[in-house]
Amino acid sequence: MMVEFTPYANTKFEILARHRFSVTEAEVQEVLLQPEGVDETRAPLLVAHKRVDPGHALKVVYRGEKRAAKVITFYPVFYGRE
């Protein structure tokens, strides 16, 4: 699956780094390719999530397109809180 990032999603890497939560493109792609779960209640937008460390999960909001996923945004959440 090809993964594309919107311009806003590309700015999120720097925004989160300023708040001392570093995320890489590879980590975002891993959440999309191997999620622990996907919330489809906001279709056509989907929200994939996966634990990234003992205290946090990463949520990725994306739109599924032909053979690609377009990442709209992503954000950390405390693990166990949804």
mmCIF file of C-alpha atoms in Angstrom:
data_model
loop_
_atom_site.group_PDB
_atom_site.id
_atom_site.type_symbol
_atom_site.label_atom_id
_atom_site.label_comp_id
_atom_site.label_asym_id
_atom_site.label_seq_id
_atom_site.Cartn_x
_atom_site.Cartn_y
_atom_site.Cartn_z
ATOM 1 C CA MET A 1 0.000 0.000 0.000
ATOM 2 C CA MET A 2 1.285 3.421 -0.908
ATOM 3 C CA VAL A 3 1.084 6.060 1.845
ATOM 4 C CA GLU A 4 0.710 9.765 1.033
ATOM 5 C CA PHE A 5 0.816 12.617 3.549
ATOM 6 C CA THR A 6 -1.217 15.812 3.234
ATOM 7 C CA PRO A 7 0.691 19.068 3.736
ATOM 8 C CA TYR A 8 -0.871 19.371 7.197
ATOM 9 C CA ALA A 9 0.177 15.842 8.132
ATOM 10 C CA ASN A 10 3.745 16.693 7.127
ATOM 11 C CA THR A 11 3.743 19.603 9.600
ATOM 12 C CA LYS A 12 2.665 17.296 12.446
ATOM 13 C CA PHE A 13 6.132 15.729 12.698
ATOM 14 C CA GLU A 14 7.627 19.090 13.727
ATOM 15 C CA ILE A 15 4.667 20.060 15.914
ATOM 16 C CA LEU A 16 4.863 16.847 17.924
ATOM 17 C CA ALA A 17 8.669 17.072 18.174
ATOM 18 C CA ARG A 18 8.294 20.505 19.790
ATOM 19 C CA HIS A 19 6.096 18.809 22.399
ATOM 20 C CA ARG A 20 8.747 16.133 22.935
ATOM 21 C CA PHE A 21 6.896 13.350 21.170
ATOM 22 C CA SER A 22 8.934 12.265 18.167
ATOM 23 C CA VAL A 23 7.229 10.288 15.416
ATOM 24 C CA THR A 24 8.727 9.119 12.135
ATOM 25 C CA GLU A 25 7.083 8.479 8.781
ATOM 26 C CA ALA A 26 7.958 4.806 9.220
ATOM 27 C CA GLU A 27 6.039 4.667 12.521
ATOM 28 C CA VAL A 28 2.967 6.256 10.933
ATOM 29 C CA GLN A 29 3.164 3.784 8.047
ATOM 30 C CA GLU A 30 3.487 0.888 10.500
ATOM 31 C CA VAL A 31 0.269 1.967 12.229
ATOM 32 C CA LEU A 32 -1.485 1.931 8.854
ATOM 33 C CA LEU A 33 -0.049 -1.393 7.722
ATOM 34 C CA GLN A 34 -0.283 -3.260 11.051
ATOM 35 C CA PRO A 35 -2.890 -1.507 13.225
ATOM 36 C CA GLU A 36 -4.204 -2.928 16.476
ATOM 37 C CA GLY A 37 -7.595 -1.621 15.387
ATOM 38 C CA VAL A 38 -9.377 0.634 12.903
ATOM 39 C CA ASP A 39 -12.360 2.841 13.738
ATOM 40 C CA GLU A 40 -14.628 3.043 10.697
ATOM 41 C CA THR A 41 -17.460 5.020 12.335
ATOM 42 C CA ARG A 42 -16.280 8.273 10.720
ATOM 43 C CA ALA A 43 -16.225 6.889 7.167
ATOM 44 C CA PRO A 44 -14.967 7.881 4.664
ATOM 45 C CA LEU A 45 -12.244 8.845 7.139
ATOM 46 C CA LEU A 46 -10.693 5.937 9.015
ATOM 47 C CA VAL A 47 -8.735 6.044 12.285
ATOM 48 C CA ALA A 48 -6.071 3.381 12.801
ATOM 49 C CA HIS A 49 -4.340 3.005 16.157
ATOM 50 C CA LYS A 50 -1.422 1.094 17.593
ATOM 51 C CA ARG A 51 0.580 1.184 20.810
ATOM 52 C CA VAL A 52 3.999 2.799 20.241
ATOM 53 C CA ASP A 53 5.386 2.610 23.786
ATOM 54 C CA PRO A 54 4.111 1.442 27.186
ATOM 55 C CA GLY A 55 2.234 4.686 27.850
ATOM 56 C CA HIS A 56 1.116 5.852 24.399
ATOM 57 C CA ALA A 57 -0.704 4.796 21.277
ATOM 58 C CA LEU A 58 -0.566 6.596 17.954
ATOM 59 C CA LYS A 59 -3.795 7.345 16.089
ATOM 60 C CA VAL A 60 -3.667 8.000 12.360
ATOM 61 C CA VAL A 61 -6.606 9.601 10.550
ATOM 62 C CA TYR A 62 -6.591 8.707 6.869
ATOM 63 C CA ARG A 63 -8.693 8.287 3.784
ATOM 64 C CA GLY A 64 -8.427 4.997 1.934
ATOM 65 C CA GLU A 65 -8.019 5.530 -1.790
ATOM 66 C CA LYS A 66 -7.218 3.176 -4.659
ATOM 67 C CA ARG A 67 -4.072 1.306 -3.615
ATOM 68 C CA ALA A 68 -3.104 4.185 -1.325
ATOM 69 C CA ALA A 69 -3.826 5.730 2.031
ATOM 70 C CA LYS A 70 -3.826 9.515 2.337
ATOM 71 C CA VAL A 71 -2.823 10.530 5.881
ATOM 72 C CA ILE A 72 -4.828 13.534 7.052
ATOM 73 C CA THR A 73 -3.343 13.810 10.547
ATOM 74 C CA PHE A 74 -1.974 11.734 13.409
ATOM 75 C CA TYR A 75 -1.652 12.223 17.150
ATOM 76 C CA PRO A 76 -0.546 10.417 20.299
ATOM 77 C CA VAL A 77 -2.976 9.339 22.999
ATOM 78 C CA PHE A 78 -2.374 7.902 26.423
ATOM 79 C CA TYR A 79 -2.527 4.123 26.081
ATOM 80 C CA GLY A 80 -5.755 2.746 27.421
ATOM 81 C CA ARG A 81 -7.711 5.939 26.777
ATOM 82 C CA GLU A 82 -9.671 5.960 23.547
#
